Structures are given as C-alpha cells and as structure tokens.
C-alpha cells in the first residue's frame, strides 16, 4: 500500500511559542502575549469594516487595486512596487516558496523571528541560524555564513521577540556584502514604533537596490491583527513572482477598507506611537527597579530576564496567568529564562508590574 507523504522538510517544523496552561478554564483578562495593539484600530477603520459587511457575499478581486494607491500615497512610495497579502507572514511564506528549494539556504539571526524557519523547511530548504550579539543580529556572522547555496538573507528590523535593531549603516553593510542573486528580506513589522535616531526606514534601501524587499503589516500599530493585511515593497520582478503564487482573493473586503481608513487616521497612529513609547519606557524602568534585566526594545513589547531557576520565567508566567495576565514565553532554548510582555495600557502595565513584584517577593 502506497501512503501519500508530505515533503520531508515539514517534519522539521516545530511550535515557536509556549503558553501557560489555563488551570481553572478561565481565559486571561489582560492579554499582553501577542504584540497586538492594546489600543485597537482607529474608530474609522472599525466603521469602514462594518460598512463593508453589507457586501460580504462578494469576493474582493485584486485587492492591490484598492490598497496599493493608499499605501503608496501614505508612505510616499511607488505604488507599482507594492503588493499585499494576508498579513506580512503570508508574504514571507510566499517569498520562501518563490526563492527556496532543495539545496538552497536562508540565513537568519539565530534568535530572530522564530516562525521564519518553518517557511524554509516547508520548501525542503535549509536554515542557517548564525549567532547574535545579545539578541542583536550580527552582520559579521551573517556575512561569514554566505555560500553558493544562499538564496535569502532574512533580517527582522526591529527584531521579534527581542526588540533589538540594526542601524542604517549596519543594514547597508550587510547588503553590500551580498551577491546580486541573494535576496535581502527586511521584515519591518515594528518599524512604526521605532524612535532610535540612527534607524533608517527600510524602504530607502529597497528604492536603491534590485535585491532587497521590505515586508510591513497592519497588525501592529494600526491595530488590525485580526484583519490580516500585510504589504511588501520591492523590485517589480520580485513582486511579479510573489503575486503569481498568491491565493485567489487573498484579502477580505472589510480588511482592505479598514486598512485604508487606518492609514487616513494619522492622529490615532500618533497617539498609539506615543502611548507605546511612554509605556515601554515606564515598564523598562520598573523592571530594572525590581532588579530584573531587560533587553532594550524598539518595538511594542519588552523582553525580561528571569535567570533564577526558582523564580524562573516559567514560574512567573504561571503566576501571572493565575492573576488573569497573559504574557509570552518562546520555545527556543535561548529564551528559556525570558518572558515577553506586550506594551499595554497604563493600568495593564501596572497590573503586570505589581504581579511580578509579588512573585519576586514570594507572595501568592
């Protein structure tokens, strides 16, 4: 009897997140685990999505036709070099399908976005995970790993789940070392949260080079994680390949109009940016005041270190969950002693701070 078998690389795919069990069956009331915007989308985006439900029985044909002019105008980009998908993960997966296969490799920072290797394995390609420098991608290590098998170098900037970043000079140094037939993929999902002076917006390098693409999302600062809308900016030939392997009707009509309305409400975006910046600074200071080490972040989350095997990351995760607070642990061994906390509203951050203080003081 012949049994149909999936590609061998799929067997390498593993979960990349860890969740604390819900012991009493009750869901958490404070959700700081998935890097969503706790402030939600613009009210205008919600209204636009509701209005679009009146024609929900219709497919949205060619969502690029609606979305790329709005994205291009908002960011000052050539709309002909933009395409869209079901969140930026859809576009990352399509890039892997288009450019990777048996005998090829993707280079990444070992502790970068933990989902990316799964897209590589699904195409029977290999992942080269190079050492980082305190969770910050190492340009030198990435360059040293280049080989004739390299097809993609992947860089999340800022990184997830650590929140670290590379400045513009370092990103350009990495790109300058790449052969022309190697694609640099810059995942800039958290770019809207950055306040570092030496960060260079990813689109600038894309505009100058023929082997660089940038992926972005509406899931973070625009508060549309459930809508699943992402976009990519890159050279026309690469976009053509990515469009060819898209799902039929890849973006829902309520999602598309919500994304356009979210772009238009710049006051809401500025509010979320400032609230996140203040909350990130406050939580960083409070964690350090409790004697904990944090990884400086340029995103909407904070990575906090719990090296004590008794007062461990796993233990604090369970402790907080019993208080109705969900944070995130990661499956990678490098993150065994860390929890990641999404930057919430002030009362949510106060609750998680107080919960961690109780945990460290031995109160239950």
Short mmCIF file of C-alpha atoms in Angstrom, two decimals:
data_model
loop_
_atom_site.label_atom_id
_atom_site.label_comp_id
_atom_site.label_asym_id
_atom_site.label_seq_id
_atom_site.Cartn_x
_atom_site.Cartn_y
_atom_site.Cartn_z
CA UNK A 1 0.00 0.00 0.00
CA UNK A 2 1.39 3.38 -1.05
CA UNK A 3 0.89 6.15 1.51
CA UNK A 4 0.98 9.77 0.39
CA UNK A 5 3.74 11.61 2.25
CA UNK A 6 4.33 15.29 2.73
CA UNK A 7 7.69 16.85 1.90
CA UNK A 8 10.39 15.78 4.33
CA UNK A 9 11.13 19.32 5.49
CA UNK A 10 7.69 19.63 7.06
CA UNK A 11 8.74 17.14 9.74
CA UNK A 12 11.26 19.73 10.97
CA UNK A 13 8.58 22.30 11.78
CA UNK A 14 8.09 22.88 15.50
CA UNK A 15 5.94 25.24 17.61
CA UNK A 16 7.67 28.55 18.25
CA UNK A 17 5.60 29.84 21.17
CA UNK A 18 4.82 28.48 24.65
CA UNK A 19 1.63 29.28 26.54
CA UNK A 20 0.89 28.91 30.23
CA UNK A 21 -1.96 26.45 30.83
CA UNK A 22 -5.34 27.80 31.90
CA UNK A 23 -5.70 25.88 35.14
CA UNK A 24 -9.26 26.85 36.01
CA UNK A 25 -10.58 27.08 32.47
CA UNK A 26 -10.87 30.86 32.62
CA UNK A 27 -9.23 32.96 29.90
CA UNK A 28 -6.90 35.79 30.84
CA UNK A 29 -8.45 39.25 31.13
CA UNK A 30 -5.20 41.13 30.38
CA UNK A 31 -3.69 39.97 27.09
CA UNK A 32 -0.05 41.03 26.78
CA UNK A 33 1.17 37.99 24.87
CA UNK A 34 0.83 38.53 21.12
CA UNK A 35 2.18 42.03 20.38
CA UNK A 36 -1.23 43.29 19.34
CA UNK A 37 -2.09 46.96 19.75
CA UNK A 38 -3.99 47.21 23.02
CA UNK A 39 -5.47 50.48 21.75
CA UNK A 40 -7.11 48.80 18.78
CA UNK A 41 -7.69 50.34 15.38
CA UNK A 42 -8.97 53.77 14.51
CA UNK A 43 -12.74 54.07 15.07
CA UNK A 44 -12.88 54.98 11.38
CA UNK A 45 -11.34 51.62 10.49
CA UNK A 46 -13.94 49.78 12.56
CA UNK A 47 -16.73 51.74 10.87
CA UNK A 48 -15.33 51.04 7.41
CA UNK A 49 -15.13 47.31 8.12
CA UNK A 50 -18.71 47.23 9.40
CA UNK A 51 -19.96 49.06 6.32
CA UNK A 52 -18.17 46.60 4.03
CA UNK A 53 -20.08 43.72 5.64
CA UNK A 54 -23.11 44.73 3.58
CA UNK A 55 -21.42 43.12 0.57
CA UNK A 56 -19.65 40.30 2.38
CA UNK A 57 -21.01 37.76 -0.09
CA UNK A 58 -18.70 39.19 -2.79
CA UNK A 59 -15.03 38.39 -3.32
CA UNK A 60 -12.64 41.31 -3.32
CA UNK A 61 -10.99 40.98 -6.70
CA UNK A 62 -7.45 42.35 -6.97
CA UNK A 63 -7.02 43.91 -3.52
CA UNK A 64 -3.84 45.62 -4.77
CA UNK A 65 -6.05 47.83 -6.89
CA UNK A 66 -7.59 49.29 -3.71
CA UNK A 67 -4.71 49.09 -1.27
CA UNK A 68 -1.52 49.96 -3.11
CA UNK A 69 -2.53 53.52 -4.11
CA UNK A 70 -3.43 54.28 -0.49
CA UNK A 71 -0.23 52.70 0.88
CA UNK A 72 1.92 54.40 -1.75
CA UNK A 73 0.41 57.81 -1.11
CA UNK A 74 0.69 57.49 2.68
CA UNK A 75 4.34 56.42 2.72
CA UNK A 76 5.49 58.29 -0.39
CA UNK A 77 6.27 55.10 -2.32
CA UNK A 78 5.79 53.98 -5.92
CA UNK A 79 2.52 52.02 -5.80
CA UNK A 80 3.59 49.83 -8.73
CA UNK A 81 6.26 48.33 -6.45
CA UNK A 82 3.79 47.33 -3.71
CA UNK A 83 1.73 44.18 -3.27
CA UNK A 84 -0.47 42.94 -0.44
CA UNK A 85 -1.33 39.73 1.36
CA UNK A 86 -2.84 38.10 4.44
CA UNK A 87 -0.50 39.77 6.88
CA UNK A 88 3.23 40.02 6.36
CA UNK A 89 3.63 36.33 7.25
CA UNK A 90 1.76 35.40 4.07
CA UNK A 91 4.28 37.42 2.07
CA UNK A 92 7.25 35.89 3.90
CA UNK A 93 5.87 32.42 3.18
CA UNK A 94 5.42 33.30 -0.50
CA UNK A 95 8.98 34.60 -0.75
CA UNK A 96 10.17 31.28 0.63
CA UNK A 97 8.09 29.36 -1.91
CA UNK A 98 9.35 31.52 -4.75
CA UNK A 99 13.07 31.51 -3.95
CA UNK A 100 13.86 28.42 -1.87
CA UNK A 101 14.01 24.71 -2.59
CA UNK A 102 16.18 21.65 -2.05
CA UNK A 103 19.88 22.51 -1.94
CA UNK A 104 19.30 26.19 -1.06
CA UNK A 105 19.62 28.12 2.18
CA UNK A 106 18.17 31.03 4.10
CA UNK A 107 20.46 32.85 6.55
CA UNK A 108 18.94 34.35 9.68
CA UNK A 109 19.91 35.53 13.13
CA UNK A 110 19.64 32.52 15.46
CA UNK A 111 17.25 34.22 17.87
CA UNK A 112 15.28 36.26 15.37
CA UNK A 113 11.65 35.75 14.38
CA UNK A 114 11.09 32.12 15.26
CA UNK A 115 8.41 31.43 12.63
CA UNK A 116 10.66 32.02 9.61
CA UNK A 117 12.49 28.67 9.73
CA UNK A 118 9.15 26.90 9.32
CA UNK A 119 8.60 28.58 5.94
CA UNK A 120 12.04 27.42 4.87
CA UNK A 121 11.55 23.83 6.00
CA UNK A 122 8.21 23.67 4.20
CA UNK A 123 10.15 24.13 0.95
CA UNK A 124 12.79 21.49 1.74
CA UNK A 125 15.45 24.18 2.05
CA UNK A 126 17.96 24.66 4.87
CA UNK A 127 18.13 27.29 7.60
CA UNK A 128 21.49 28.75 8.59
CA UNK A 129 20.98 30.32 12.02
CA UNK A 130 24.01 32.44 12.91
CA UNK A 131 24.98 33.59 16.42
CA UNK A 132 23.80 37.02 17.52
CA UNK A 133 25.22 39.62 19.89
CA UNK A 134 22.92 39.85 22.90
CA UNK A 135 19.88 39.08 20.73
CA UNK A 136 21.02 41.72 18.23
CA UNK A 137 21.66 40.36 14.71
CA UNK A 138 25.36 40.09 13.87
CA UNK A 139 26.20 41.45 10.43
CA UNK A 140 29.63 39.85 10.56
CA UNK A 141 28.20 36.41 11.31
CA UNK A 142 25.63 36.72 8.51
CA UNK A 143 28.29 37.72 6.00
CA UNK A 144 30.56 34.87 7.11
CA UNK A 145 27.73 32.36 6.57
CA UNK A 146 27.17 33.25 2.90
CA UNK A 147 27.68 30.38 0.48
CA UNK A 148 26.81 29.35 -3.06
CA UNK A 149 23.62 27.84 -1.65
CA UNK A 150 22.40 31.10 -0.10
CA UNK A 151 19.26 32.50 -1.74
CA UNK A 152 17.74 34.66 1.03
CA UNK A 153 19.17 36.61 3.96
CA UNK A 154 16.35 37.40 6.38
CA UNK A 155 16.52 40.33 8.78
CA UNK A 156 13.73 41.48 11.09
CA UNK A 157 14.42 45.11 11.95
CA UNK A 158 13.40 45.68 14.72
CA UNK A 159 13.71 42.04 15.74
CA UNK A 160 10.97 39.95 17.31
CA UNK A 161 10.95 38.61 20.03
CA UNK A 162 13.83 40.69 21.41
CA UNK A 163 13.02 44.19 20.09
CA UNK A 164 16.64 44.90 19.10
CA UNK A 165 17.55 46.67 15.86
CA UNK A 166 20.36 47.41 13.42
CA UNK A 167 21.09 50.99 12.42
CA UNK A 168 21.08 52.06 8.79
CA UNK A 169 24.84 51.78 8.36
CA UNK A 170 24.87 48.17 9.57
CA UNK A 171 21.99 47.14 7.31
CA UNK A 172 23.75 48.72 4.34
CA UNK A 173 26.99 46.96 5.26
CA UNK A 174 25.16 43.64 5.22
CA UNK A 175 23.58 44.38 1.87
CA UNK A 176 26.87 45.48 0.32
CA UNK A 177 28.36 42.05 1.07
CA UNK A 178 25.57 40.11 -0.67
CA UNK A 179 25.91 38.75 -4.21
CA UNK A 180 23.33 40.21 -6.59
CA UNK A 181 21.49 36.89 -6.77
CA UNK A 182 20.90 36.78 -2.99
CA UNK A 183 17.70 38.43 -1.76
CA UNK A 184 17.76 40.56 1.39
CA UNK A 185 14.34 40.37 3.06
CA UNK A 186 13.78 43.10 5.66
CA UNK A 187 10.82 42.37 7.91
CA UNK A 188 9.86 45.80 9.23
CA UNK A 189 6.65 44.84 11.02
CA UNK A 190 7.50 47.07 14.01
CA UNK A 191 9.06 49.99 12.16
CA UNK A 192 6.29 52.40 13.15
CA UNK A 193 7.27 52.06 16.82
CA UNK A 194 10.96 52.96 16.39
CA UNK A 195 12.32 56.12 18.00
CA UNK A 196 16.08 55.47 17.58
CA UNK A 197 17.77 58.32 15.72
CA UNK A 198 20.08 56.08 13.71
CA UNK A 199 17.37 53.74 12.40
CA UNK A 200 16.91 54.03 8.63
CA UNK A 201 13.46 53.24 7.22
CA UNK A 202 13.76 50.03 5.22
CA UNK A 203 12.16 51.40 2.07
CA UNK A 204 15.16 53.65 1.38
CA UNK A 205 17.46 50.72 0.65
CA UNK A 206 14.73 48.96 -1.34
CA UNK A 207 14.47 52.01 -3.61
CA UNK A 208 18.20 51.84 -4.35
CA UNK A 209 18.74 48.11 -4.80
CA UNK A 210 17.46 45.35 -7.05
CA UNK A 211 17.74 42.54 -4.49
CA UNK A 212 16.00 43.94 -1.39
CA UNK A 213 12.36 43.72 -0.32
CA UNK A 214 10.58 45.12 2.73
CA UNK A 215 7.58 43.48 4.40
CA UNK A 216 5.18 45.52 6.56
CA UNK A 217 1.88 44.89 8.34
CA UNK A 218 -1.33 46.48 9.55
CA UNK A 219 -1.38 44.08 12.53
CA UNK A 220 0.71 46.18 14.91
CA UNK A 221 0.43 49.94 15.29
CA UNK A 222 -2.73 50.07 13.13
CA UNK A 223 -4.49 47.58 15.41
CA UNK A 224 -5.78 45.27 12.69
CA UNK A 225 -4.21 41.97 13.72
CA UNK A 226 -7.48 40.09 13.22
CA UNK A 227 -7.98 41.60 9.77
CA UNK A 228 -4.75 40.04 8.41
CA UNK A 229 -3.41 42.66 5.99
CA UNK A 230 0.26 42.95 5.09
CA UNK A 231 2.20 44.56 2.28
CA UNK A 232 5.53 44.29 0.55
CA UNK A 233 7.65 46.89 -1.24
CA UNK A 234 10.25 45.67 -3.69
CA UNK A 235 11.56 45.42 -7.26
CA UNK A 236 8.90 44.74 -9.93
CA UNK A 237 10.31 41.33 -10.96
CA UNK A 238 10.24 40.04 -7.37
CA UNK A 239 6.72 41.36 -6.84
CA UNK A 240 5.61 39.62 -10.03
CA UNK A 241 6.82 36.27 -8.69
CA UNK A 242 5.16 36.83 -5.31
CA UNK A 243 1.85 37.83 -6.92
CA UNK A 244 1.81 34.74 -9.13
CA UNK A 245 1.72 32.38 -6.13
CA UNK A 246 -0.85 34.31 -4.07
CA UNK A 247 -4.08 32.70 -3.01
CA UNK A 248 -7.13 33.64 -5.04
CA UNK A 249 -8.74 36.71 -3.41
CA UNK A 250 -6.08 36.96 -0.67
CA UNK A 251 -7.54 39.92 1.29
CA UNK A 252 -11.11 40.25 2.57
CA UNK A 253 -13.04 43.38 1.63
CA UNK A 254 -13.70 44.51 5.26
CA UNK A 255 -9.98 44.13 5.94
CA UNK A 256 -8.97 46.18 2.91
CA UNK A 257 -11.23 49.14 3.63
CA UNK A 258 -10.30 49.05 7.33
CA UNK A 259 -6.62 49.27 6.38
CA UNK A 260 -7.22 52.28 4.15
CA UNK A 261 -9.19 54.06 6.87
CA UNK A 262 -6.45 53.25 9.40
CA UNK A 263 -3.85 54.95 7.22
CA UNK A 264 -6.00 58.04 6.91
CA UNK A 265 -6.43 58.48 10.68
CA UNK A 266 -2.93 59.74 11.39
CA UNK A 267 -3.96 61.24 14.72
CA UNK A 268 -4.80 57.77 16.04
CA UNK A 269 -1.47 56.40 14.81
CA UNK A 270 0.43 59.22 16.52
CA UNK A 271 -1.49 58.57 19.74
CA UNK A 272 -0.63 54.85 19.70
CA UNK A 273 3.03 55.58 18.94
CA UNK A 274 3.35 57.99 21.86
CA UNK A 275 1.41 55.77 24.26
CA UNK A 276 3.61 52.82 23.34
CA UNK A 277 6.81 54.85 23.75
CA UNK A 278 5.78 56.08 27.18
CA UNK A 279 4.61 52.64 28.29
CA UNK A 280 7.78 50.96 27.03
CA UNK A 281 9.97 53.44 28.91
CA UNK A 282 7.91 53.09 32.09
CA UNK A 283 7.91 49.29 32.07
CA UNK A 284 11.64 49.18 31.33
CA UNK A 285 12.35 51.40 34.33
CA UNK A 286 10.03 49.44 36.61
CA UNK A 287 11.52 46.06 35.67
CA UNK A 288 15.03 47.37 36.30
CA UNK A 289 13.90 48.83 39.63
CA UNK A 290 12.76 45.32 40.59
CA UNK A 291 16.29 44.07 39.89
CA UNK A 292 15.49 42.46 36.56
CA UNK A 293 17.45 42.78 33.33
CA UNK A 294 15.60 43.87 30.19
CA UNK A 295 16.59 43.86 26.53
CA UNK A 296 16.24 47.46 25.25
CA UNK A 297 13.37 47.43 22.77
CA UNK A 298 12.34 49.44 19.74
CA UNK A 299 9.04 47.62 19.34
CA UNK A 300 5.75 47.30 21.24
CA UNK A 301 6.99 44.66 23.66
CA UNK A 302 9.71 44.10 26.24
CA UNK A 303 11.85 41.03 26.87
CA UNK A 304 12.52 40.48 30.58
CA UNK A 305 15.14 38.09 32.03
CA UNK A 306 14.43 35.71 34.94
CA UNK A 307 17.70 33.77 35.44
CA UNK A 308 16.85 32.35 38.90
CA UNK A 309 15.86 28.65 38.46
CA UNK A 310 13.35 29.05 41.32
CA UNK A 311 11.99 32.47 40.36
CA UNK A 312 12.00 31.36 36.74
CA UNK A 313 10.35 32.60 33.57
CA UNK A 314 8.09 29.55 33.55
CA UNK A 315 7.10 30.15 37.16
CA UNK A 316 6.31 33.85 36.69
CA UNK A 317 4.32 33.02 33.56
CA UNK A 318 2.13 30.64 35.59
CA UNK A 319 1.89 33.11 38.48
CA UNK A 320 0.70 35.91 36.23
CA UNK A 321 -1.73 33.64 34.41
CA UNK A 322 -3.40 32.79 37.72
CA UNK A 323 -3.96 36.53 38.09
CA UNK A 324 -5.56 36.70 34.65
CA UNK A 325 -2.49 38.19 32.92
CA UNK A 326 -1.17 36.52 29.77
CA UNK A 327 2.44 37.14 28.73
CA UNK A 328 4.55 35.13 26.28
CA UNK A 329 7.30 32.56 26.55
CA UNK A 330 9.17 31.32 23.48
CA UNK A 331 10.06 27.76 22.54
CA UNK A 332 13.68 28.49 21.60
CA UNK A 333 16.19 27.41 24.31
CA UNK A 334 17.83 30.84 24.12
CA UNK A 335 14.62 32.35 25.53
CA UNK A 336 14.10 29.78 28.29
CA UNK A 337 14.75 32.37 31.01
CA UNK A 338 12.75 35.22 29.44
CA UNK A 339 9.19 36.40 29.19
CA UNK A 340 7.99 38.84 26.57
CA UNK A 341 5.45 41.46 27.61
CA UNK A 342 3.38 43.41 25.11
CA UNK A 343 3.19 47.11 25.98
CA UNK A 344 -0.34 47.50 27.29
CA UNK A 345 -2.44 50.33 28.63
CA UNK A 346 -1.17 52.02 31.81
CA UNK A 347 -3.45 50.02 34.12
CA UNK A 348 -2.41 46.77 32.41
CA UNK A 349 1.28 47.58 32.76
CA UNK A 350 0.71 48.47 36.41
CA UNK A 351 -1.00 45.12 36.92
CA UNK A 352 1.83 43.14 35.36
CA UNK A 353 4.42 45.16 37.28
CA UNK A 354 2.60 44.53 40.56
CA UNK A 355 2.19 40.85 39.74
CA UNK A 356 5.90 40.42 39.02
CA UNK A 357 6.78 42.29 42.24
CA UNK A 358 4.53 39.93 44.24
CA UNK A 359 6.11 36.94 42.53
CA UNK A 360 9.64 38.09 43.30
CA UNK A 361 8.71 38.80 46.92
CA UNK A 362 7.38 35.28 47.34
CA UNK A 363 3.70 36.21 47.84
CA UNK A 364 0.99 34.18 46.15
#
